[in-house]
Tab-separated table of C-alpha atoms in Angstrom:
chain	number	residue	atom	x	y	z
Y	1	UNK	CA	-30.190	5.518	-0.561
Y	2	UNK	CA	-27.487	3.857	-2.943
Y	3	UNK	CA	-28.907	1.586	-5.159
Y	4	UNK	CA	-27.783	-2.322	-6.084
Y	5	UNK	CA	-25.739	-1.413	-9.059
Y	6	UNK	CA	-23.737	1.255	-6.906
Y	7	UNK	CA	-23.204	-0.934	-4.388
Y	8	UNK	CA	-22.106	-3.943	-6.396
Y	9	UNK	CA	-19.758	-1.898	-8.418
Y	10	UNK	CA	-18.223	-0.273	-5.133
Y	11	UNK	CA	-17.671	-3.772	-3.280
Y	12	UNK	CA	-16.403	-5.262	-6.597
Y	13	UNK	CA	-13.233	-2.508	-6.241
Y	14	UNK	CA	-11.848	-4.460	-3.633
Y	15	UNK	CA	-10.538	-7.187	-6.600
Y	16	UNK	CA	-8.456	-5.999	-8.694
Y	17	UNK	CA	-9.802	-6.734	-11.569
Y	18	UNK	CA	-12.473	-4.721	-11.259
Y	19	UNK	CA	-10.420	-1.979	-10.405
Y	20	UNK	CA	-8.348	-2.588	-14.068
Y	21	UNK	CA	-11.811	-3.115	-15.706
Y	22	UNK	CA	-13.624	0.080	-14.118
Y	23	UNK	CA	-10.513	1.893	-13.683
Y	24	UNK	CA	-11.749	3.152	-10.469
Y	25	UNK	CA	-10.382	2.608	-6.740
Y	26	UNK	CA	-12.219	2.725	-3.417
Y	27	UNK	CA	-10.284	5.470	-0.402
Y	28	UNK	CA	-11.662	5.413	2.772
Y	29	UNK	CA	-11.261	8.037	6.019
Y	30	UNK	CA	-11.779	11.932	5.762
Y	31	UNK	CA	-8.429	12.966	6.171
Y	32	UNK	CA	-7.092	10.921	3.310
Y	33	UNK	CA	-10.179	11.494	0.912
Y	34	UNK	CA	-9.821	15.368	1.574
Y	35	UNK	CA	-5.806	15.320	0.951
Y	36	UNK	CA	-6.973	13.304	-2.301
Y	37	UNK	CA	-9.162	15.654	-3.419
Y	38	UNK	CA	-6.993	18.560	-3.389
Y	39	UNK	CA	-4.895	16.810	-6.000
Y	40	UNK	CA	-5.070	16.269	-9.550
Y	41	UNK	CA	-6.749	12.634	-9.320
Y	42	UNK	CA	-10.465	13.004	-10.529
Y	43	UNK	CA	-13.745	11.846	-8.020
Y	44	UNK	CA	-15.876	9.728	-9.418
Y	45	UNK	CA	-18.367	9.673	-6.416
Y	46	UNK	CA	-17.736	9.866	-2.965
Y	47	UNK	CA	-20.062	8.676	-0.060
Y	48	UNK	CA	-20.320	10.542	3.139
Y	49	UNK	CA	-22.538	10.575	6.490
Y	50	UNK	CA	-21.832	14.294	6.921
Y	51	UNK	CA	-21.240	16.515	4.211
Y	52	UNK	CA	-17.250	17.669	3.861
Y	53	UNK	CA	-17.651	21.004	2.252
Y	54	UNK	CA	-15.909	20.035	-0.097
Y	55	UNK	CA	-16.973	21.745	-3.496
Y	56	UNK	CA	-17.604	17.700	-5.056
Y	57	UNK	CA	-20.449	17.644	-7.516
Y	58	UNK	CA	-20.463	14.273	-6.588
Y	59	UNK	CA	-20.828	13.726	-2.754
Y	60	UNK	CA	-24.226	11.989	-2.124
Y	61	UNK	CA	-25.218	11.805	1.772
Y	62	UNK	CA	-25.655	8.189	2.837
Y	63	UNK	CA	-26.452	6.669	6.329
Y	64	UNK	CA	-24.400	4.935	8.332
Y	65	UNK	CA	-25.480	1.370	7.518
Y	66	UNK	CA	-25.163	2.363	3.811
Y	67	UNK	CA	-21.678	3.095	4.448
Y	68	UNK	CA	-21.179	-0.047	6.219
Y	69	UNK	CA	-22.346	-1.760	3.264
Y	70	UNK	CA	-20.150	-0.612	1.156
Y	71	UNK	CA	-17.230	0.250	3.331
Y	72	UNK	CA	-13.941	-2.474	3.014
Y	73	UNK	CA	-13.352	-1.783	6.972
Y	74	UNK	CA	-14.884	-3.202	10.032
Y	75	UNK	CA	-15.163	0.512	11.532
Y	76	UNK	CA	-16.273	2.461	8.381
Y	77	UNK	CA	-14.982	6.275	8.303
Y	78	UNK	CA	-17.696	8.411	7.720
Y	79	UNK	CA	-16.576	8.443	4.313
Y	80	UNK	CA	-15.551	6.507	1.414
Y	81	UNK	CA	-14.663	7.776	-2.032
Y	82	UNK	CA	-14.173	6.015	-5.385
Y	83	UNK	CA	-11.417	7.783	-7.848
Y	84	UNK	CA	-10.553	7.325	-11.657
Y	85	UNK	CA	-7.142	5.548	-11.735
Y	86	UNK	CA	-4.351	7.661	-13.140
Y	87	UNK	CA	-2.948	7.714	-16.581
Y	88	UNK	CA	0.478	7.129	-15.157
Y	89	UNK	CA	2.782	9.650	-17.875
Y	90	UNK	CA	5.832	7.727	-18.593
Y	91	UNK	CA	8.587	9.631	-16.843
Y	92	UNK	CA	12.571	9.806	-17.691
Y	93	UNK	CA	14.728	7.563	-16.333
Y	94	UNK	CA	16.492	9.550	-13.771
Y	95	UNK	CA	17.785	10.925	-10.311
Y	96	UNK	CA	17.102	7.693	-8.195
Y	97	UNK	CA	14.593	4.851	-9.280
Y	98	UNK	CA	13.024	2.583	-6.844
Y	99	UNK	CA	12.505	-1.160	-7.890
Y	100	UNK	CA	10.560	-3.486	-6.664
Y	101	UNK	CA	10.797	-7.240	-7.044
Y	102	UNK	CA	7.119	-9.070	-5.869
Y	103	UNK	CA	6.738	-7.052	-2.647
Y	104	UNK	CA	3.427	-8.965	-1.692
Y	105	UNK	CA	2.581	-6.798	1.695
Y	106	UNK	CA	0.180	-3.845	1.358
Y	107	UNK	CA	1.197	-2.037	4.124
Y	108	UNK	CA	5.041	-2.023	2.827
Y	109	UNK	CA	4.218	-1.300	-0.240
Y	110	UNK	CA	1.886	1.815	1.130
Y	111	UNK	CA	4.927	2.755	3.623
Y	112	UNK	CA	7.393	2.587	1.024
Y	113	UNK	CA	5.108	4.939	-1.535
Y	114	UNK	CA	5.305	7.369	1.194
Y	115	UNK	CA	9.050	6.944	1.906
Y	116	UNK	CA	9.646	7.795	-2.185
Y	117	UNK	CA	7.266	10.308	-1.355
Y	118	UNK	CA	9.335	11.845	1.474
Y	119	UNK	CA	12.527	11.349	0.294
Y	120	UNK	CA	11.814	12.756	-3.331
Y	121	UNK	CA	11.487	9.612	-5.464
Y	122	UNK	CA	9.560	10.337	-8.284
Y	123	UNK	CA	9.640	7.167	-10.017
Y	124	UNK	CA	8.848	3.675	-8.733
Y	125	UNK	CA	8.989	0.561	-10.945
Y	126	UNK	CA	7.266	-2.745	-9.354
Y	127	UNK	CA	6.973	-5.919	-10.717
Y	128	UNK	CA	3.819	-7.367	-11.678
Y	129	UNK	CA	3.267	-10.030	-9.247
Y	130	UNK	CA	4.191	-6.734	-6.725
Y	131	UNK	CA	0.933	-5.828	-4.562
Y	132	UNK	CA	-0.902	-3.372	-6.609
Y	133	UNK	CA	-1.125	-0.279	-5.356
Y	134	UNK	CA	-4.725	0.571	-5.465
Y	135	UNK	CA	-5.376	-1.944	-3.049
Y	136	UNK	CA	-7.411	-0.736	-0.292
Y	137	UNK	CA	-4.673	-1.481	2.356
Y	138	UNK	CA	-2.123	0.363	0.144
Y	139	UNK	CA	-4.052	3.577	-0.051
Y	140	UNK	CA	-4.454	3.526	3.237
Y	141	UNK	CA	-1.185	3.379	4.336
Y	142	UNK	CA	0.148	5.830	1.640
Y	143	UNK	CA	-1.674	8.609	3.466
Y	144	UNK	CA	-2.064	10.567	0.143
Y	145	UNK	CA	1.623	10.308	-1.233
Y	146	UNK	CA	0.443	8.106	-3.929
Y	147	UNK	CA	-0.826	10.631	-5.868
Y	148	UNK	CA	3.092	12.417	-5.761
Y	149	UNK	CA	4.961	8.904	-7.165
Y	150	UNK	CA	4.890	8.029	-10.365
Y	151	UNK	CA	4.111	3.965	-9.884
Y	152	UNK	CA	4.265	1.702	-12.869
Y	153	UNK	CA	4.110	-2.412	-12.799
Y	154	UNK	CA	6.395	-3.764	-15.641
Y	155	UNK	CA	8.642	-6.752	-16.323
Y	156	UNK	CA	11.592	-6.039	-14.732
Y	157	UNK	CA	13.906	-8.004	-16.505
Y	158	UNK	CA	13.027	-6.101	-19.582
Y	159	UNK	CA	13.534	-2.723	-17.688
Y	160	UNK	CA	16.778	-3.403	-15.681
Y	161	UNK	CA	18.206	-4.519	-18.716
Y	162	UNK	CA	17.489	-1.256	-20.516
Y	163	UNK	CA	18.254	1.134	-17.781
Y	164	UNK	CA	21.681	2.729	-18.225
Y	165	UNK	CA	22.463	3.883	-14.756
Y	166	UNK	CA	24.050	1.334	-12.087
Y	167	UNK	CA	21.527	-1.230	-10.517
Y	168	UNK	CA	21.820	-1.386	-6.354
Y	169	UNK	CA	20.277	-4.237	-4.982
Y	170	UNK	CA	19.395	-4.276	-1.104
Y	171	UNK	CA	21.044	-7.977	-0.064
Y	172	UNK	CA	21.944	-9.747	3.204
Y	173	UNK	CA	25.708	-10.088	1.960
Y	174	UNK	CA	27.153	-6.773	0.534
Y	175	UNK	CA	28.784	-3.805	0.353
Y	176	UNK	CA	28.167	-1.911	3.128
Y	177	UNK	CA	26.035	0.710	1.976
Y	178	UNK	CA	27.402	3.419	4.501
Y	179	UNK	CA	30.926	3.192	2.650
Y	180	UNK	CA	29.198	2.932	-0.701
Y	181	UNK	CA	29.887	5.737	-3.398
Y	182	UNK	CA	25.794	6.172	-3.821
Y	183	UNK	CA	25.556	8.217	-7.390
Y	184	UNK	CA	22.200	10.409	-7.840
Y	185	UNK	CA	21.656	8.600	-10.916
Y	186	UNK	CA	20.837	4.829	-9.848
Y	187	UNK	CA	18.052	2.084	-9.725
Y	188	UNK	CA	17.685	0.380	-6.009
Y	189	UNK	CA	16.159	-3.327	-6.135
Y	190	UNK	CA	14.197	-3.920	-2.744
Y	191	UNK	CA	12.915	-7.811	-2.825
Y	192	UNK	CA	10.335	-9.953	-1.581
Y	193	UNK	CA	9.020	-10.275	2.132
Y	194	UNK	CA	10.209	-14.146	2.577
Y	195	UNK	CA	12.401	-14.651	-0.451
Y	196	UNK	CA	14.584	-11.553	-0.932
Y	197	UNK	CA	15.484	-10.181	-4.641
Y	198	UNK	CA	14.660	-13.201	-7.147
Y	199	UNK	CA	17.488	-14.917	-9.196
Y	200	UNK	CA	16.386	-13.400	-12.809
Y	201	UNK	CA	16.690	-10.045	-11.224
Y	202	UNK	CA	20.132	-10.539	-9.142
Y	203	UNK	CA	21.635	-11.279	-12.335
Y	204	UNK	CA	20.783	-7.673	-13.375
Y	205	UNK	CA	22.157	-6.219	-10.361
Y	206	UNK	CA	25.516	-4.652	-10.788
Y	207	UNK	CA	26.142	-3.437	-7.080
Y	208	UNK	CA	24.964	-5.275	-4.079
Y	209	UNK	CA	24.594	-3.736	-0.969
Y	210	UNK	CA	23.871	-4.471	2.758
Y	211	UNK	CA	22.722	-2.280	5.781
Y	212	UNK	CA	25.060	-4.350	8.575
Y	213	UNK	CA	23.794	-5.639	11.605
Y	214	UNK	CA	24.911	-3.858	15.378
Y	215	UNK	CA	22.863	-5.968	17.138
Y	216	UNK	CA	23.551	-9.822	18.340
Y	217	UNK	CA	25.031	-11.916	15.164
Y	218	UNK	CA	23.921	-15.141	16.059
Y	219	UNK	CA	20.399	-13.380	15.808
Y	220	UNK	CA	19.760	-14.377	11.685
Y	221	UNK	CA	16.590	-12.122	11.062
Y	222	UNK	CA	16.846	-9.885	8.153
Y	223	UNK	CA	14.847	-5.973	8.595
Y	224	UNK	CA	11.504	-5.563	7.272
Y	225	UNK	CA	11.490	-4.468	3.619
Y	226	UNK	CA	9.847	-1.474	4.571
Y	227	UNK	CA	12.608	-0.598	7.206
Y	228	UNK	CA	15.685	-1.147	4.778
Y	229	UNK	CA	13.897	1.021	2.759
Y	230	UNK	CA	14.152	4.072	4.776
Y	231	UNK	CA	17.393	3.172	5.746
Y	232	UNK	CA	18.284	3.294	2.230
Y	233	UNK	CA	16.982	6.045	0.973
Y	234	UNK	CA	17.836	8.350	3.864
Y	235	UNK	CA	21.650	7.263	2.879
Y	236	UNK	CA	20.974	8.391	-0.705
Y	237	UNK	CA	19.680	11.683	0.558
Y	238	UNK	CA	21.618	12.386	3.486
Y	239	UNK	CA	24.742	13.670	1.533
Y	240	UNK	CA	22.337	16.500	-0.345
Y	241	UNK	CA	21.355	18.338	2.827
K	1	UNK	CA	-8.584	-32.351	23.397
K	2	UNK	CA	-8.438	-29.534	25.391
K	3	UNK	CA	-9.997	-28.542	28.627
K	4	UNK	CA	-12.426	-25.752	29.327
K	5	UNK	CA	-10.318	-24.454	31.554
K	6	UNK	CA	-7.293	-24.182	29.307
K	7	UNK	CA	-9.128	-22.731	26.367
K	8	UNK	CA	-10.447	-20.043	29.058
K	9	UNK	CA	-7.209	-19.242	29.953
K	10	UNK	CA	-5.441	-19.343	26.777
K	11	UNK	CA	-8.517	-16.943	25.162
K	12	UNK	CA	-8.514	-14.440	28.049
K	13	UNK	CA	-4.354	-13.402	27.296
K	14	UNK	CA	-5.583	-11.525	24.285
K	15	UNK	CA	-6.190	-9.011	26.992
K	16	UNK	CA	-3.211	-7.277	28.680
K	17	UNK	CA	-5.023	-7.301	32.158
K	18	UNK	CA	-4.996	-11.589	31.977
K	19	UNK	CA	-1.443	-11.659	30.499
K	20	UNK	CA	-0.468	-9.343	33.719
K	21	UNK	CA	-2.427	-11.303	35.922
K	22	UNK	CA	-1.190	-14.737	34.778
K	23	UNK	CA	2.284	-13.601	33.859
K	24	UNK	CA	1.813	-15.859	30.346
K	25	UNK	CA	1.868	-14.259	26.608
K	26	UNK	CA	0.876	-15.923	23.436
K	27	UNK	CA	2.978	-16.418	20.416
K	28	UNK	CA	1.415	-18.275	17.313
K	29	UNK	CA	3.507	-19.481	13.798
K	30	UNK	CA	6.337	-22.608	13.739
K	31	UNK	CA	8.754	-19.958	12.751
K	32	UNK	CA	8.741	-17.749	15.827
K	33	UNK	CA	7.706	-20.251	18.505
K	34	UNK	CA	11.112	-22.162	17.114
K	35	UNK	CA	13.330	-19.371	17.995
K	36	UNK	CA	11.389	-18.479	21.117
K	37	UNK	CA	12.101	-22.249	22.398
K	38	UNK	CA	15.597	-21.844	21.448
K	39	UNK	CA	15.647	-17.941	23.963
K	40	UNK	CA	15.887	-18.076	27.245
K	41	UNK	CA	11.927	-17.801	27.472
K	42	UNK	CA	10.546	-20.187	29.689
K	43	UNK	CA	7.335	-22.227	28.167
K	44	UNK	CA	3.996	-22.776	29.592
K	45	UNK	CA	2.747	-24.803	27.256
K	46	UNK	CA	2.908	-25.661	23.637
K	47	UNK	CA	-0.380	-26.430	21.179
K	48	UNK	CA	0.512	-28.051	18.124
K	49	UNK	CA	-1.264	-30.009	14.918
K	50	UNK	CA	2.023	-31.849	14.415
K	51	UNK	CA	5.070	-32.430	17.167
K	52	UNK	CA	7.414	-29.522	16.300
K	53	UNK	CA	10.236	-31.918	17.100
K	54	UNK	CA	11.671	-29.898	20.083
K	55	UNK	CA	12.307	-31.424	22.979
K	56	UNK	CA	9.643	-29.499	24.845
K	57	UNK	CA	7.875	-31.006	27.926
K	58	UNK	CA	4.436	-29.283	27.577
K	59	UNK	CA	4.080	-29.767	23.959
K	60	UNK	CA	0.365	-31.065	23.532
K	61	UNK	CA	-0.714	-32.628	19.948
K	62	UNK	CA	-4.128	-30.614	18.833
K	63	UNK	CA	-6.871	-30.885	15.916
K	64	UNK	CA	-7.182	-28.525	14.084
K	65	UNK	CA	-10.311	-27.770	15.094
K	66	UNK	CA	-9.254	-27.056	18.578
K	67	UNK	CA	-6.331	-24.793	17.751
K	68	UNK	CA	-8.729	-22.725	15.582
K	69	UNK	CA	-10.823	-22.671	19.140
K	70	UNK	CA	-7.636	-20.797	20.884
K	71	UNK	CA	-6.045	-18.994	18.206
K	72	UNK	CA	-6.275	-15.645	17.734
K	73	UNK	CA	-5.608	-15.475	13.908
K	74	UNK	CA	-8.248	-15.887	11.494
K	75	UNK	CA	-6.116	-18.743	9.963
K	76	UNK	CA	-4.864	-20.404	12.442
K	77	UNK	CA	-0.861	-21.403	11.809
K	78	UNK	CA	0.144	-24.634	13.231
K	79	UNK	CA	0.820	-24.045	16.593
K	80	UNK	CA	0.378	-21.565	19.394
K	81	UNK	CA	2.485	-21.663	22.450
K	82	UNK	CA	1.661	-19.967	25.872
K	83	UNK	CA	5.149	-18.324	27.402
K	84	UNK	CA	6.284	-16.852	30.820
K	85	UNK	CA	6.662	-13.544	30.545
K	86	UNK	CA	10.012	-12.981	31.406
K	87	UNK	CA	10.770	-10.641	34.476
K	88	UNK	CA	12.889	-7.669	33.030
K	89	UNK	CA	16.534	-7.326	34.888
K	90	UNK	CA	17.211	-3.731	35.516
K	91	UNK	CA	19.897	-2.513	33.229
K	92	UNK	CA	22.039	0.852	33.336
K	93	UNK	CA	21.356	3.696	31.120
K	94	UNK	CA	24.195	2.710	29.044
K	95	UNK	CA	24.652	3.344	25.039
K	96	UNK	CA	21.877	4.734	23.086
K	97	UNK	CA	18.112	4.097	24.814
K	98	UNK	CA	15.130	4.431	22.854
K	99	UNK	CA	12.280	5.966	24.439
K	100	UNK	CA	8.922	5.576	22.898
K	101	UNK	CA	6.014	8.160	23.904
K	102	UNK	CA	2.460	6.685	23.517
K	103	UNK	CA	3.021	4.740	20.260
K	104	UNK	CA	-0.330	2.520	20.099
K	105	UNK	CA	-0.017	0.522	16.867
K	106	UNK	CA	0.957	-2.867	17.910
K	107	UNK	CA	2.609	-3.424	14.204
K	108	UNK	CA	4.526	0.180	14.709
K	109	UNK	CA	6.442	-1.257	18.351
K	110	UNK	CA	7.135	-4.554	16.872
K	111	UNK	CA	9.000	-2.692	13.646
K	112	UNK	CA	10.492	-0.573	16.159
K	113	UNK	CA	11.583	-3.407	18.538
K	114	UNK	CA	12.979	-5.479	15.501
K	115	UNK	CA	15.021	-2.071	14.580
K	116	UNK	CA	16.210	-2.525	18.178
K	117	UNK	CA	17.661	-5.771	18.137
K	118	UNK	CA	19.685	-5.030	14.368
K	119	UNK	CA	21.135	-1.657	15.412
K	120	UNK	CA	22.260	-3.432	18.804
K	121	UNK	CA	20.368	-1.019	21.092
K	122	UNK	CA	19.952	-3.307	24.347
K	123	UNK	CA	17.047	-1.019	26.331
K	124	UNK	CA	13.460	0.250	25.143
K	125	UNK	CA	11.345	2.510	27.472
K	126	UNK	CA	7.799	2.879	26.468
K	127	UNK	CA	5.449	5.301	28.264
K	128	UNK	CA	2.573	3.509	30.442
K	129	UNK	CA	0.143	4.194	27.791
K	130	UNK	CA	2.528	2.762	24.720
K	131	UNK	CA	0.827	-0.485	23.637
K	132	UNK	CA	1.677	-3.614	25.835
K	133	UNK	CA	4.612	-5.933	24.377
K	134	UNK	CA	3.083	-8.622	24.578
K	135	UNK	CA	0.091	-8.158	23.100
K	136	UNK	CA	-0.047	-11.216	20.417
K	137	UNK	CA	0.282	-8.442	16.999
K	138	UNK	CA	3.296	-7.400	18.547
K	139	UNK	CA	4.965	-10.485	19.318
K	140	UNK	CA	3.665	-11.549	15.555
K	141	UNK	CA	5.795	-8.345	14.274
K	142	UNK	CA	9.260	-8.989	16.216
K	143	UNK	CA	9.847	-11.864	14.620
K	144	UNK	CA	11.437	-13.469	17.595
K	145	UNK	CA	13.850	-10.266	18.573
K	146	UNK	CA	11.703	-9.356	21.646
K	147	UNK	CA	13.918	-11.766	23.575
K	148	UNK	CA	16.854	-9.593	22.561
K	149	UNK	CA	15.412	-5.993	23.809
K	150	UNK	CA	15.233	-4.707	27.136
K	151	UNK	CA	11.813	-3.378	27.007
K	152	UNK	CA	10.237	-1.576	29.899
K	153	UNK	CA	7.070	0.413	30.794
K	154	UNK	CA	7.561	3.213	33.372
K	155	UNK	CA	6.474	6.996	33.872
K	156	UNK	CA	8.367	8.963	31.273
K	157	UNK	CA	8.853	11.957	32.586
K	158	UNK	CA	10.453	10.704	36.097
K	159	UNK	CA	12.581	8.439	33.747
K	160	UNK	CA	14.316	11.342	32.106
K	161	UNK	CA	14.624	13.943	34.665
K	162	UNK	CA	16.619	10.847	36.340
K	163	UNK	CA	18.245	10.246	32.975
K	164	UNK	CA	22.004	11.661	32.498
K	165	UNK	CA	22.293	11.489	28.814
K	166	UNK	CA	21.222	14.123	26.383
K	167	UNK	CA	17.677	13.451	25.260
K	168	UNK	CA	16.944	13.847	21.665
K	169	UNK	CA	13.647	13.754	20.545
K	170	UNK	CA	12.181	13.092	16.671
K	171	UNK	CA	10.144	16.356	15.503
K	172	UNK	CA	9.004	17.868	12.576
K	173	UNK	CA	10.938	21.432	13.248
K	174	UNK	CA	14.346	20.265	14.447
K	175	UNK	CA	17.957	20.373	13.973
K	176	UNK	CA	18.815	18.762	10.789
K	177	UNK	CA	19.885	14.441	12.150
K	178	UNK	CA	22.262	14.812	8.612
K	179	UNK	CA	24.526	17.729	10.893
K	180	UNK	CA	23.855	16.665	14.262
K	181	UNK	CA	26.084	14.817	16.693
K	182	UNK	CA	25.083	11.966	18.036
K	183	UNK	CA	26.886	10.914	20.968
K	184	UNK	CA	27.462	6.859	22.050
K	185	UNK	CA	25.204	7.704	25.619
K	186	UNK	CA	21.974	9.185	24.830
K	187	UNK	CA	18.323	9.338	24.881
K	188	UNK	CA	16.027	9.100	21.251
K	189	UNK	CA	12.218	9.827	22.388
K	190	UNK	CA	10.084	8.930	19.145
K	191	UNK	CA	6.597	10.068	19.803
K	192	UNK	CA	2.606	8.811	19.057
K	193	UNK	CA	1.667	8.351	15.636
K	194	UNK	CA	-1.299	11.294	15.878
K	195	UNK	CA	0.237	14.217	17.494
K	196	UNK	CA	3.960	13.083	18.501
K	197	UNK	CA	6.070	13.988	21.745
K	198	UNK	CA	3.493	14.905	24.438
K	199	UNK	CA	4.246	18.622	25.836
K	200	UNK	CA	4.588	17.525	29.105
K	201	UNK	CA	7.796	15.146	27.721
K	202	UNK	CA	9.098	17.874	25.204
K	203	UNK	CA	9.721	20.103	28.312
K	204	UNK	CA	12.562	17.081	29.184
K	205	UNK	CA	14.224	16.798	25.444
K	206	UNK	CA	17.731	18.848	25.154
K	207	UNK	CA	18.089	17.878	21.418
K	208	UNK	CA	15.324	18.626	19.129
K	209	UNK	CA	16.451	16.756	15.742
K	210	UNK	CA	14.513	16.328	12.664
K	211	UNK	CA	14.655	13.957	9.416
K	212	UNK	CA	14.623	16.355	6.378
K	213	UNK	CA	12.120	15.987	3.700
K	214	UNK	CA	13.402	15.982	-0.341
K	215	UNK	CA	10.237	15.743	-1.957
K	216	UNK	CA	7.526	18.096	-2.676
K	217	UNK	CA	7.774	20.976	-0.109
K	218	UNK	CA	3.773	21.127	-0.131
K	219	UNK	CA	2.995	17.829	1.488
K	220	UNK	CA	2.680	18.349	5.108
K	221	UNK	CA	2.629	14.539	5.767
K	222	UNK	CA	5.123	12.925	8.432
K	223	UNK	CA	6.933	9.909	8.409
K	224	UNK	CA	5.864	6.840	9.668
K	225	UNK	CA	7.279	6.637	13.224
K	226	UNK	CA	8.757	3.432	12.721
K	227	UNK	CA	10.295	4.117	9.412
K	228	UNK	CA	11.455	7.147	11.399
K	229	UNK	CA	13.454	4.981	13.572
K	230	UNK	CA	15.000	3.192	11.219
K	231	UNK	CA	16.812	6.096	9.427
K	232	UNK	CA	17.396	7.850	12.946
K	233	UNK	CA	19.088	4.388	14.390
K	234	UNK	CA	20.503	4.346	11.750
K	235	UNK	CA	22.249	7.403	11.850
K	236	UNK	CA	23.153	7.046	15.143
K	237	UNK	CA	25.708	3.843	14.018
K	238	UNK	CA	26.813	4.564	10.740
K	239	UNK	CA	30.205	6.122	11.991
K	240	UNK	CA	30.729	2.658	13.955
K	241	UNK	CA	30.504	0.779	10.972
């Protein structure tokens, strides 16, 4: 049985800033809870119909309509486990740095986690009005990889202008990045959903680039952020392997 | 006000058996109803709190209160408009065709349909079991580009023995996209999001390639398989560019 205080504290996770005051974040599903607990993040209790054998002190067995109590999804996943939020180390500035200026989407923001993830991006720099990345809908869509990124939520003005290696920014009109020199020391600026990279920033940015279009050009739709991501990281990589 | 009868019918095309048996889609949001009037689409009918301004025939002026009766969001977004769906010419197996095995996330084929339309690839062939087109989460995710992709459902595996093409196929353990040639004509199979290219289509795929990972060796994750796209699309047109 969970009592009214667990279950009050659990559902409160789901604001954030509950999660900054507890410093504690909800994961749901076994497969991502297990890959989770093989890495160096600590449990702070984890809720399961079925025990899985994991070697948790803290696993309690709960029934099915205690998990949907306290579960943030309409189907809940036999399992849902609350972990202490990181002490994010502050990490050098180098290799390749991804930035990113009020992505408001969970689900980019979780894809693009696991594209740093992928593509060896240890460092990833959002701004503060960026998604935060213990959402619920971020962790699930980082399947894990958020535990391999270093993620911090600064003011970016005050970090571009510090950095010392070149700025990229991802625009409509630029170079085209597949005849860009790409150096393995750089910052990449991906911007918001509706409104692209904000003014403040673009005046930090000291090479703009573009992924062109093939397709029909009287079409005007940009590519998700998400998308242009990959894109852009694969042509950072791609030289190295 | 709206009839019975129309709220029935609008209500049932949330299911891909009505939308086959009525031949009509759903496609809510000013912005992508605009540039679905201005397709070659034809329009059934058009449900609207205020007159969009077009010069659409069926355009109907709603409450509020009776879009939120046929809408399918929880907040409903203006308008909703009720299209033909368009009969699909038969094109040749021209250029590069992507192929997609059982994908079922409706946001996954809409990415991978927008990715479509920007790297100019004209024809999509999804597997009987890949989720239907139409279905209103895709249409949210194209943004509009659906009108600009050949998309067609047919039995996979009679598709490419008929196919003349190479057929490359995304896999974990492949030949390395960075060092492969990829010819103008050919065949990109992407697979489900749970276990990939089925066996029985795997048996058809001459070019096993594979998108190499840079970060930490010991994750065993996979990428996304529309993010996937995205770098393999655009792989295949970077030398055009």
């Amino acid at each position: 049985m969970l009592s009214k205080s667990q279950i009050k504290l659990i559902t409160s996770l789901k604001q954030k800033k509950f999660r900054q005051e507890h410093g504690l974040f909800v994961v749901e599903g076994v497969k991502t809870i297990t890959e989770l607990l093989a890495s160096s993040l600590k449990l702070h209790a984890l809720y399961t119909t079925e025990t899985l054998n994991s070697s948790a002190k803290n696993e309690v067995l709960v029934s099915e309509t205690d998990l949907k109590r306290i579960s943030f999804l309409k189907t809940p996943n036999k399992a849902l486990a609350v972990f202490e939020i990181p002490k994010q180390p502050t990490i050098e500035n180098k290799g390749l740095i991804v930035v990113l200026d009020d992505v408001r989407d969970p689900g980019n923001l979780g894809t693009i986690i696991r594209l740093c993830d992928w593509f060896g991006v240890k460092k990833l720099v959002c701004s503060k009005a960026t998604v935060d990345c213990f959402n619920p809908k971020v962790i699930q869509a980082t399947m894990g990889s958020i535990t391999r990124v270093n993620i911090s939520y600064v003011d970016l003005e005050t970090f571009l202008k510090d950095v010392e290696a070149p700025v990229f920014g991802a625009f409509m009109e630029g170079e085209n990045v597949y005849q860009s020199a790409l150096p393995t020391d750089a910052v990449l600026v991906m911007g918001n959903e509706a409104n692209g990279v904000s003014k403040a920033v673009e005046n930090l940015i000291t090479e703009k680039i573009t992924i062109p279009r093939f397709g029909d050009l009287q079409a005007t739709e940009s590519l998700n952020v998400a998308t242009a991501t990959a894109v852009l990281l694969s042509e950072w990589r791609r030289e190295g392997s």
